[in-house]
Amino acid sequence: MSDTITPGLVSLDVPLGADKSDVIRSLAARVVAQGRATDAQALFDDAWAREEKDETGLPGGIAIPHAKSAAVTTPSLAFARLSPGVDFGAPDGAADLVFLIAAPADAAEAHLAVLSKLARSLMQADFTEGLRAATTDEDVVAIVQTAIGERDVAAPAPAAETPAPIAASAQPAPAAGLAVDGRPARIVAVTACATGIAHTFMAADALTAAGNKAGIDLVVEPQGSSGYQALPADVIQGADAVIFATDVDVREPQRFAGKPVVRSGVKRGIEQPDQLIAEAVAAANNPNATRVGGEAAVATATAGEKLSWGARIQRILLTGVSYMIPFVAGGGLLIALGFLFFGDDYSAPDNATTVIVTNSLWDLPEGGLGIYLGSVAFAIGAASMGFLVSALAGYISFAIADRPGIAPGFVAGAIAVTMNAGFIGGIVGGLLAGVTAWWIGTWRVPRWLRGLMPVAIIPLLASIVASGLMVLFLGRPIATLMVWLTDWLNELAGTSGIVVVGIVLGLMMCFDLGGPVNKVAYAFAVAGLATASPENTTPYLIMAAVMAAGMVPPLAMALASTVLARDLFPPVERENGKAAWLLGAAFISEGAIPFAAADPLRVIPASLVGGAVTGALSMAFAVQSLAPHGGIFVFFAINPVWGFLVAIAAGTVVSALAVIALKKWVGRKELEQAEAALPVAA
């Protein structure tokens, strides 16, 4: 690997312009002049685009404009020491130390790791002091190369291929106000910026240093461009709160589901780490604090662990389902709202598209305002639901091949719909598209072609392969399977067999409280809504049973911990129980996770019993739900409402009594020992 910085890339005390655009342009020109990039304007444009998203000035007179650019051929650091300094947007004034970090668009992980080391070094006072004291270009190069590991020192530390989580070393006692239940707070954090090179690691180091200073247990997961090492599941499980200091989406956020969370941009992690930690501790001590939503926490292996193929496929499918749900939730609720406006006019859905095209608020259709508003809501909802299979396939492919897999996945999902292969076809198409896109991405191609691979070559070829296989070989057999499954369920409707389906769905919804089994049942139900109609009501029956059963665990834990047996639950669970009332009512099964995490062998069996009762009763009462989410708040989309409420109430009471009985008579000795320790800990 060539030197990342050379004397020709250093400018000491030379005026480079009056503002930051001049400085960035001058440094980009130096990179090109040294033969490390092909186009100064293109490099400037990419760095300036990053600068416009978020200024790169940092406290302490530092600025780190940076970019990944197709114009860069060799990863490079261009450095300028300015006198006077130039404003890069830092809160404490102008910057006199400026690094332009230039990475190729397809930079290798090793190069990105080197550039990330520079960002971490900028958080160290001796490094910046050395740069300010340097007298020659060679001195600067020596200081930087030593910091990033390109020049040997007495005891070099091996560079990790994947950034590992950074843990704060424990101190004897936490700072005032930074305790949870009388002990030092346990916080986990994720840092990530748009390019994943600089701010990601600077924020990680700043939070780590602040955690050490505060005397708390803090572990950071930097999600950089060179990859990331996921925090161990037990560390996340034991955390009191989460800090997301990110400018981009957190990868695998479902791991943190249910945890109190503080969110901010990545720069605040650099500039205000103490305040972020204080806010996180306050959230941990506040039962009503904002929590990470989404799926139930899934045990995620660290980078060093070998995942089985089954575990990998599970994580891939969960990613697809998690991205699909917003399309379904919004679309389904709009369709339900449309039916509310339609009233008893069962022909209105068939004419909704015609109504919104030919009519308006000042030219109402026959039936008046209600039919028009219902048609608008129904048409928008149907359009959203139309993305269901494509979104599922697209984001399954994304989970395998990252962004290059999205387009071929969506296309394969659309082909699955065309072939009437349903959501099973979407899953198969998404897997095919993702694997194909990932494989094509491993090809060794000429440098001039690399920039086209993710935006043109991979989507084109992966779409041809995945969608071609669906059309030629797989679509029709899967469509036949879907027809058989639909006919079988329709035959069960109106018979005692449908009650068995309700029991199975209820058990699945309560088995892992938002985990993979729960999501399989939920995905099956919401996918069926796309084929439902007044003539084919079986999908509505399934949706109602799934939603009702999913509400039972949090409602049951709330009933048991706040009303029926408060003395069996520690104070923190009684507080969680108050929040679980609302979570359960809104069909957020994750509201029971804190209880299941603390006592899985008693909470989960109790939940299963109640879920089975609710699923069976929902089917027995022929309850239908036109909405895929919302719980009791979408009562207008549920019929009959009384059957829905009775089924939920019965399952809730059964689960609550079951968990109370298990806590009283199963393992009571261990429970008493744990409770006896609580006053000591407090």
XYZ file of C-alpha atoms in Angstrom:
682
model
C 0.000 0.000 0.000
C 1.448 3.368 -1.045
C 2.024 6.219 1.399
C -1.213 8.006 2.169
C 0.545 11.351 2.716
C 3.709 12.690 1.134
C 5.564 16.035 1.447
C 3.984 17.131 -1.823
C 0.558 16.986 -0.173
C 1.535 19.313 2.703
C 1.032 23.093 2.808
C 2.541 24.848 5.838
C 1.454 28.415 6.607
C 0.642 29.124 2.958
C -2.529 31.144 2.184
C -4.931 28.906 0.289
C -7.853 31.315 0.058
C -10.248 33.381 2.094
C -12.928 30.745 2.667
C -13.282 27.001 2.984
C -14.241 26.425 -0.639
C -10.925 27.967 -1.711
C -9.028 25.778 0.760
C -10.760 22.582 -0.366
C -10.218 23.464 -4.024
C -6.502 24.128 -3.421
C -6.011 20.859 -1.565
C -7.891 18.946 -4.284
C -5.549 20.491 -6.865
C -2.544 19.290 -4.825
C -3.896 15.730 -4.811
C -4.223 15.850 -8.614
C -0.803 17.466 -9.021
C 0.740 14.536 -7.152
C -0.855 12.091 -9.588
C -3.225 10.664 -6.979
C -6.459 11.834 -8.619
C -7.518 12.508 -12.186
C -9.841 15.500 -11.919
C -9.488 18.335 -9.389
C -12.948 19.730 -10.110
C -14.620 16.331 -9.628
C -12.793 15.794 -6.346
C -13.736 19.284 -5.180
C -17.379 18.722 -6.172
C -17.568 15.502 -4.157
C -15.892 17.045 -1.108
C -18.042 20.168 -1.372
C -21.212 18.085 -1.612
C -20.213 16.433 1.665
C -19.445 19.841 3.176
C -22.863 21.171 2.242
C -24.558 18.248 3.982
C -22.730 18.958 7.225
C -19.839 21.308 7.850
C -16.623 19.515 8.755
C -15.154 22.004 11.222
C -14.493 20.534 14.670
C -13.634 22.021 18.053
C -9.973 22.770 18.604
C -9.215 24.472 15.279
C -9.588 21.306 13.155
C -11.365 20.705 9.862
C -11.628 17.448 7.940
C -13.288 17.939 4.559
C -13.526 14.485 3.011
C -15.122 12.473 0.250
C -15.193 9.243 -1.641
C -14.708 10.150 -5.286
C -14.354 8.290 -8.561
C -11.676 10.861 -9.460
C -9.338 9.565 -6.729
C -6.963 6.798 -7.776
C -4.868 6.549 -4.583
C -6.167 7.095 -1.020
C -4.639 10.391 0.075
C -4.367 12.917 2.878
C -3.688 16.519 1.883
C -2.792 18.731 4.845
C -2.764 22.491 5.310
C -1.711 24.532 8.324
C -3.368 27.899 7.847
C -2.416 31.256 9.239
C -4.834 32.869 9.719
C -7.403 30.113 10.086
C -10.506 29.703 7.939
C -14.045 29.146 9.152
C -15.252 25.561 8.538
C -18.298 25.881 10.792
C -16.830 24.754 14.110
C -18.566 26.213 17.180
C -15.344 27.618 18.627
C -14.089 29.500 15.570
C -11.761 29.126 12.597
C -9.702 26.044 11.770
C -5.932 26.211 11.330
C -5.363 22.455 10.818
C -7.134 21.143 7.712
C -6.981 17.615 6.309
C -8.601 16.785 2.991
C -9.311 13.045 3.153
C -9.658 11.710 -0.384
C -10.701 8.093 -0.861
C -11.462 6.231 -4.107
C -15.118 5.406 -4.651
C -14.213 1.707 -4.402
C -11.565 2.042 -1.700
C -10.411 -1.197 -0.120
C -11.086 -1.796 3.561
C -7.393 -1.527 4.404
C -7.225 1.973 2.925
C -10.371 3.093 4.687
C -9.021 1.783 7.986
C -5.877 3.904 7.521
C -7.909 7.034 6.845
C -10.067 6.275 9.875
C -6.963 6.121 12.081
C -6.203 9.723 11.163
C -9.646 10.803 12.358
C -9.065 9.101 15.687
C -5.638 10.697 16.044
C -7.180 14.150 15.670
C -8.886 13.583 19.024
C -5.483 13.381 20.736
C -3.917 16.618 21.960
C -0.312 15.496 21.412
C -1.049 14.780 17.748
C -2.503 18.212 16.997
C 0.177 19.939 19.061
C 2.837 18.139 17.034
C 1.273 19.346 13.783
C 1.204 22.939 15.013
C 4.863 22.727 16.082
C 6.149 21.058 12.897
C 8.691 23.129 10.948
C 8.929 21.167 7.683
C 6.687 19.195 5.381
C 8.683 16.077 6.226
C 7.960 16.588 9.944
C 4.224 16.619 9.222
C 4.487 13.481 7.102
C 6.410 11.691 9.860
C 3.831 12.659 12.512
C 0.874 11.584 10.390
C 2.433 8.358 9.116
C 3.302 7.328 12.658
C -0.257 8.018 13.768
C -1.866 6.009 10.974
C 0.568 3.105 11.167
C 2.519 3.693 7.961
C 5.744 4.376 9.848
C 7.065 1.943 12.443
C 7.106 2.884 16.105
C 8.514 1.036 19.060
C 5.437 -1.123 19.663
C 3.027 -0.875 16.777
C -0.532 -1.929 17.342
C -1.979 -4.206 14.684
C -4.649 -2.579 12.597
C -7.987 -4.294 12.846
C -9.626 -5.111 9.548
C -13.017 -4.328 10.993
C -13.445 -1.544 13.577
C -14.099 -3.200 16.895
C -16.433 -1.834 19.562
C -14.718 0.653 21.855
C -15.297 0.197 25.565
C -14.791 2.779 28.271
C -12.736 1.457 31.167
C -14.719 1.348 34.369
C -14.080 3.955 37.044
C -14.602 3.501 40.809
C -17.782 5.603 40.945
C -19.982 7.354 38.430
C -20.210 11.118 38.215
C -23.134 12.732 39.980
C -26.416 11.954 38.267
C -24.959 9.251 36.015
C -26.161 6.223 37.948
C -28.969 3.765 37.267
C -30.381 1.847 40.249
C -27.409 2.985 42.331
C -24.708 1.611 40.021
C -22.728 3.149 37.163
C -24.888 3.445 34.060
C -24.350 0.958 31.244
C -24.617 2.681 27.865
C -24.072 1.429 24.327
C -23.619 3.772 21.392
C -23.502 3.654 17.605
C -21.669 6.265 15.539
C -21.926 6.607 11.761
C -21.472 9.360 9.205
C -22.252 9.614 5.508
C -18.828 8.508 4.310
C -17.901 6.377 7.311
C -14.315 7.587 7.363
C -13.775 10.485 9.734
C -16.646 11.653 11.924
C -17.687 8.074 12.693
C -14.466 7.303 14.554
C -13.935 10.729 16.060
C -17.384 10.553 17.651
C -16.662 7.028 18.887
C -13.448 8.151 20.559
C -15.029 11.275 22.016
C -17.864 9.270 23.576
C -15.430 6.667 24.875
C -13.266 9.330 26.509
C -16.309 11.009 28.024
C -17.516 7.662 29.367
C -14.143 7.022 30.998
C -14.176 10.465 32.549
C -17.722 10.028 33.841
C -16.965 6.625 35.359
C -19.681 4.738 33.507
C -19.700 1.559 31.441
C -19.903 2.721 27.817
C -19.244 0.662 24.675
C -19.314 2.181 21.183
C -19.917 0.504 17.835
C -18.427 2.650 15.028
C -20.174 1.762 11.775
C -17.580 2.872 9.244
C -17.079 2.306 5.539
C -14.472 -0.346 6.292
C -17.122 -2.427 8.046
C -18.086 -2.744 11.673
C -17.996 -5.266 14.444
C -21.432 -5.665 15.951
C -21.736 -5.306 19.686
C -22.226 -8.639 21.455
C -25.867 -9.419 22.133
C -25.286 -9.715 25.879
C -23.730 -6.234 26.011
C -26.779 -4.747 24.265
C -29.127 -6.730 26.473
C -27.451 -5.416 29.623
C -27.403 -1.779 28.506
C -29.587 0.768 30.256
C -29.842 3.045 27.205
C -28.572 3.590 23.666
C -26.964 6.584 21.971
C -27.324 6.844 18.174
C -24.904 9.557 17.041
C -25.434 9.045 13.328
C -26.050 10.877 10.085
C -27.203 7.715 8.300
C -29.406 4.767 9.198
C -28.119 2.509 11.952
C -27.373 -0.939 10.588
C -29.464 -3.688 12.159
C -31.340 -1.352 14.526
C -33.608 -4.217 15.609
C -30.812 -5.367 17.921
C -31.568 -2.398 20.190
C -35.377 -2.709 20.159
C -37.022 -1.609 23.380
C -34.008 0.268 24.764
C -34.311 3.941 25.814
C -32.601 5.937 23.089
C -31.010 9.333 22.519
C -30.529 10.318 18.868
C -28.311 13.018 17.427
C -26.110 13.820 14.483
C -22.624 12.371 14.524
C -20.980 15.766 15.056
C -22.733 16.188 18.378
C -21.013 13.002 19.463
C -17.726 14.793 18.838
C -18.647 18.190 20.217
C -21.008 17.318 23.098
C -20.311 13.771 24.276
C -20.860 14.651 27.942
C -24.334 16.017 27.244
C -25.263 12.958 25.171
C -24.218 10.638 27.985
C -26.184 12.654 30.524
C -29.267 12.529 28.295
C -28.871 8.778 27.847
C -28.688 8.206 31.603
C -31.738 10.417 32.101
C -33.600 8.362 29.485
C -32.590 5.146 31.258
C -34.153 6.463 34.460
C -37.325 7.670 32.727
C -39.963 4.975 32.100
C -41.603 7.236 29.506
C -38.430 7.895 27.509
C -38.353 7.343 23.759
C -37.346 3.789 22.929
C -35.905 2.071 19.903
C -38.833 0.784 17.893
C -39.031 -1.934 15.304
C -38.493 -5.600 15.689
C -37.625 -7.532 18.791
C -34.019 -7.734 19.721
C -32.359 -10.458 17.721
C -29.181 -12.030 19.012
C -26.624 -10.726 16.546
C -23.292 -12.390 16.143
C -20.150 -10.358 16.228
C -17.896 -10.195 13.219
C -15.663 -12.839 14.680
C -18.441 -15.384 15.048
C -19.407 -17.800 12.266
C -23.103 -17.584 11.466
C -24.917 -20.651 10.221
C -26.707 -20.384 6.901
C -29.982 -20.599 8.767
C -29.071 -17.631 10.962
C -27.950 -15.613 7.949
C -31.163 -16.291 6.060
C -33.168 -15.386 9.149
C -31.435 -12.006 9.418
C -31.883 -11.376 5.692
C -35.615 -12.130 5.797
C -36.101 -9.984 8.900
C -34.476 -7.066 7.099
C -36.863 -7.448 4.177
C -39.903 -7.643 6.442
C -38.834 -4.639 8.530
C -38.574 -2.418 5.446
C -41.839 -3.781 4.018
C -43.947 -3.023 7.086
C -44.213 0.792 6.584
C -45.720 0.247 3.130
C -48.216 -2.184 4.591
C -49.085 -0.217 7.715
C -49.724 3.055 5.919
C -51.464 1.463 2.952
C -53.604 -0.848 5.038
C -54.819 1.924 7.313
C -55.725 4.079 4.309
C -57.688 1.214 2.782
C -59.484 0.741 6.101
C -60.255 4.455 6.204
C -61.621 4.194 2.676
C -64.023 1.456 3.718
C -65.126 3.641 6.638
C -66.132 6.389 4.171
C -67.736 3.921 1.761
C -70.135 2.639 4.390
C -72.456 0.022 2.908
C -71.482 0.716 -0.708
C -69.546 -2.488 -1.456
C -69.053 -1.595 -5.102
C -67.140 1.605 -4.253
C -63.664 -0.028 -4.044
C -63.981 -1.282 -7.614
C -64.645 2.267 -8.834
C -62.092 4.099 -6.655
C -59.540 4.629 -9.444
C -62.177 5.949 -11.836
C -63.501 8.327 -9.176
C -60.145 9.943 -8.365
C -59.338 10.375 -12.074
C -62.660 11.772 -13.227
C -63.962 13.572 -10.130
C -62.760 16.201 -7.664
C -63.897 18.132 -4.589
C -65.812 20.529 -6.854
C -67.150 17.733 -9.069
C -68.239 15.047 -6.630
C -69.254 11.584 -7.825
C -72.602 9.960 -7.240
C -72.725 9.268 -3.531
C -71.210 12.586 -2.548
C -68.210 13.594 -0.458
C -67.963 10.314 1.447
C -67.507 8.271 -1.733
C -64.922 10.724 -3.060
C -62.845 10.842 0.140
C -63.135 7.079 0.503
C -61.947 6.600 -3.074
C -58.937 8.869 -2.490
C -57.952 7.027 0.695
C -58.562 3.628 -0.884
C -56.593 4.409 -4.058
C -53.587 5.764 -2.150
C -53.675 2.806 0.227
C -53.932 0.338 -2.630
C -50.945 1.984 -4.324
C -48.932 1.645 -1.126
C -49.987 -1.976 -0.698
C -48.961 -2.578 -4.294
C -45.343 -2.128 -3.242
C -45.604 -4.885 -0.631
C -43.967 -7.735 -2.550
C -41.514 -5.484 -4.394
C -40.354 -3.843 -1.152
C -40.000 -7.238 0.520
C -37.891 -8.570 -2.355
C -35.912 -5.351 -2.771
C -34.805 -5.155 0.819
C -34.109 -8.861 1.111
C -31.732 -8.307 -1.799
C -30.376 -5.186 -0.065
C -29.597 -7.233 3.052
C -27.422 -9.516 0.931
C -25.766 -7.163 -1.565
C -26.276 -3.683 -0.059
C -27.436 -0.840 -2.322
C -26.567 -2.513 -5.663
C -29.095 -5.205 -4.774
C -32.089 -2.897 -4.259
C -33.058 -2.356 -7.918
C -32.822 -5.997 -9.037
C -34.692 -7.022 -5.900
C -37.554 -4.613 -6.593
C -37.706 -5.786 -10.204
C -37.785 -9.455 -9.166
C -40.560 -8.635 -6.694
C -42.569 -6.892 -9.399
C -42.132 -9.925 -11.666
C -43.348 -12.145 -8.811
C -46.527 -10.056 -8.678
C -46.910 -10.285 -12.453
C -46.575 -14.087 -12.243
C -49.123 -14.206 -9.365
C -46.404 -15.757 -7.189
C -47.310 -13.604 -4.173
C -45.098 -12.937 -1.196
C -43.416 -16.359 -1.470
C -42.342 -15.380 -4.967
C -41.104 -12.075 -3.557
C -38.947 -13.878 -1.019
C -37.506 -16.195 -3.649
C -36.950 -13.349 -6.110
C -35.281 -11.193 -3.453
C -32.915 -13.987 -2.484
C -32.034 -14.655 -6.127
C -31.456 -10.958 -6.838
C -29.355 -10.453 -3.722
C -27.125 -13.467 -4.254
C -26.660 -12.590 -7.926
C -25.858 -8.947 -7.187
C -23.431 -9.959 -4.442
C -21.697 -12.422 -6.756
C -21.341 -9.918 -9.582
C -19.935 -7.435 -7.068
C -17.050 -9.830 -6.376
C -15.851 -9.735 -9.988
C -12.439 -8.207 -10.588
C -12.967 -5.565 -13.271
C -10.759 -2.817 -14.747
C -10.518 0.351 -12.690
C -12.343 2.415 -15.330
C -15.357 0.103 -14.993
C -15.558 0.040 -11.200
C -17.531 3.258 -10.931
C -20.243 1.827 -13.208
C -20.572 -1.482 -11.355
C -22.891 -0.462 -8.481
C -25.064 1.940 -10.478
C -25.414 0.175 -13.837
C -23.676 -3.164 -14.363
C -24.774 -4.969 -11.190
C -28.438 -3.819 -11.302
C -28.672 -4.685 -15.010
C -27.178 -8.164 -14.862
C -28.756 -9.116 -11.524
C -32.188 -8.007 -12.773
C -31.795 -10.106 -15.918
C -30.693 -13.212 -14.001
C -33.121 -13.047 -11.050
C -36.199 -11.917 -12.956
C -35.360 -14.235 -15.869
C -35.282 -17.223 -13.545
C -38.622 -16.163 -12.059
C -40.232 -15.889 -15.498
C -38.733 -19.009 -17.053
C -38.669 -21.520 -14.223
C -39.929 -20.469 -10.775
C -42.862 -18.080 -11.123
C -45.517 -20.538 -12.278
C -44.783 -23.306 -9.711
C -44.841 -20.748 -6.907
C -48.075 -19.266 -8.262
C -49.602 -22.749 -8.216
C -48.532 -23.177 -4.594
C -50.106 -19.816 -3.683
C -53.383 -20.792 -5.347
C -53.423 -24.083 -3.423
C -52.698 -22.337 -0.116
C -55.386 -19.708 -0.729
C -57.971 -22.324 -1.685
C -57.137 -24.404 1.385
C -57.603 -21.450 3.725
C -60.845 -20.464 2.015
C -62.146 -24.009 2.451
C -61.314 -23.838 6.174
C -63.205 -20.557 6.607
C -66.551 -21.246 8.217
C -65.420 -24.598 9.625
C -63.846 -25.616 12.908
C -60.535 -25.971 11.079
C -60.122 -22.209 10.931
C -59.923 -22.173 14.738
C -56.829 -24.388 14.520
C -55.280 -21.856 12.140
C -56.006 -19.159 14.733
C -54.288 -21.176 17.469
C -51.186 -21.704 15.329
C -51.002 -18.026 14.395
C -51.502 -17.008 18.034
C -48.654 -19.247 19.151
C -46.371 -17.871 16.443
C -47.130 -14.253 17.356
C -46.274 -14.823 21.021
C -43.323 -17.168 20.623
C -40.558 -14.566 20.252
C -42.356 -11.207 20.657
C -41.456 -9.559 17.384
C -38.691 -11.959 16.396
C -38.456 -14.137 13.285
C -41.331 -16.514 14.094
C -43.581 -13.581 14.953
C -42.603 -11.845 11.723
C -43.327 -14.924 9.598
C -46.896 -14.971 10.913
C -47.255 -11.213 10.490
C -45.793 -11.201 6.970
C -48.154 -14.029 5.984
C -51.131 -12.040 7.265
C -50.286 -8.692 5.680
C -49.340 -10.271 2.360
C -52.787 -11.825 2.250
C -54.455 -8.417 2.570
C -53.341 -7.589 -0.958
C -55.625 -10.362 -2.260
C -58.548 -9.768 0.107
C -61.939 -8.553 -1.063
C -65.548 -8.565 0.138
C -65.880 -11.951 -1.608
C -62.586 -13.337 -0.195
C -62.585 -12.453 3.503
C -60.224 -15.149 4.767
C -57.194 -12.773 4.742
C -59.181 -10.375 6.946
C -59.816 -13.217 9.441
C -56.113 -14.075 9.516
C -55.094 -10.444 9.964
C -57.454 -10.002 12.902
C -56.218 -13.146 14.649
C -52.579 -12.122 14.171
C -53.096 -8.580 15.445
C -55.200 -9.643 18.421
C -52.740 -12.324 19.514
C -49.787 -9.957 19.132
C -51.430 -7.518 21.555
C -51.772 -10.096 24.335
C -48.199 -10.359 25.763
C -47.681 -6.669 26.624
C -51.263 -6.276 27.878
C -50.940 -9.400 30.034
C -47.648 -8.244 31.548
C -49.186 -4.830 32.206
C -52.198 -6.385 33.924
C -50.076 -8.701 36.048
C -47.428 -6.147 37.067
C -49.611 -3.101 37.713
C -52.921 -4.569 38.919
C -53.054 -8.227 39.890
C -49.682 -9.039 41.475
C -47.528 -5.937 41.880
C -45.484 -7.566 44.669
C -44.181 -10.248 42.273
C -42.490 -7.674 40.040
C -39.547 -5.402 40.878
C -40.079 -1.609 40.635
C -38.542 -1.302 37.175
C -40.939 -3.915 35.769
C -43.905 -2.196 37.391
C -42.863 0.972 35.578
C -42.468 -0.972 32.338
C -45.927 -2.372 32.932
C -47.451 1.102 32.825
C -45.942 1.700 29.391
C -46.964 -1.800 28.253
C -50.658 -0.870 28.502
C -50.317 1.597 25.645
C -47.859 -0.533 23.680
C -50.138 -3.534 23.828
C -53.202 -1.522 22.909
C -51.338 -0.269 19.815
C -50.252 -3.809 18.777
C -46.584 -3.384 19.673
C -45.614 -6.836 20.926
C -42.157 -5.569 21.883
C -43.728 -4.003 24.988
C -43.350 -7.412 26.642
C -39.652 -7.766 25.820
C -38.356 -6.275 29.118
C -40.380 -8.865 31.020
C -39.350 -11.742 28.757
C -35.700 -10.714 28.900
C -35.738 -10.769 32.709
C -37.754 -13.985 33.082
C -38.124 -15.819 29.744
C -38.950 -19.264 31.119
C -42.108 -17.963 32.772
C -43.164 -15.018 30.613
C -42.955 -16.702 27.196
C -44.965 -19.878 28.087
C -47.627 -17.694 29.703
C -47.752 -15.517 26.591
C -48.090 -18.567 24.350
C -51.136 -19.812 26.240
C -52.885 -16.444 26.042
C -51.966 -15.972 22.378
C -53.431 -19.349 21.464
C -56.689 -18.530 23.292
C -56.971 -15.160 21.561
C -56.212 -16.558 18.096
C -58.793 -19.315 18.526
C -61.524 -16.965 19.788
C -60.833 -14.404 17.077
C -61.370 -17.063 14.423
C -64.384 -18.515 16.238
C -66.034 -15.091 16.330
C -65.116 -14.540 12.640
C -63.416 -11.241 13.467
C -62.131 -9.405 10.389
C -59.495 -6.667 10.277
C -59.017 -4.520 7.204
C -56.043 -2.776 8.836
C -52.643 -4.449 9.276
C -51.631 -2.480 12.365
C -52.889 -0.126 15.031
C -54.566 -2.381 17.580
C -57.649 -0.884 19.209
C -56.917 2.469 17.574
C -58.171 1.113 14.226
C -61.443 -0.141 15.686
C -63.297 1.297 12.695
C -61.534 -1.269 10.466
C -62.455 -4.277 12.628
C -65.697 -6.202 12.527
C -67.139 -7.259 14.882
C -65.327 -5.076 17.374
C -66.915 -6.840 20.321
C -65.441 -10.172 19.191
C -62.011 -8.589 18.806
C -62.139 -7.088 22.306
C -63.466 -10.270 23.927
C -60.720 -12.371 22.307
C -58.013 -9.963 23.482
C -59.455 -9.695 26.992
C -59.671 -13.468 27.372
C -56.110 -14.033 26.199
C -54.791 -11.190 28.358
C -56.411 -12.546 31.519
C -55.247 -16.092 30.801
C -51.646 -14.982 30.191
C -51.612 -12.719 33.236
C -52.911 -15.461 35.538
C -50.473 -17.944 34.015
C -47.431 -15.749 34.577
C -48.535 -15.001 38.144
C -48.941 -18.701 38.845
C -45.557 -19.508 37.354
C -43.869 -16.763 39.353
C -45.507 -17.912 42.575
C -44.976 -21.637 42.314
C -42.217 -22.256 39.784
C -38.718 -21.296 40.876
C -40.078 -19.136 43.740
C -36.899 -19.556 45.776
C -34.729 -18.043 43.074
C -37.188 -15.182 42.636
C -37.147 -14.378 46.351
C -33.354 -14.350 46.358
C -33.334 -11.929 43.447
C -35.875 -9.656 45.121
C -33.941 -9.733 48.387
C -30.917 -8.400 46.555
C -32.796 -5.393 45.167
C -32.615 -3.148 48.293
C -28.899 -3.831 48.531
C -28.361 -2.831 44.909
C -30.475 0.267 45.406
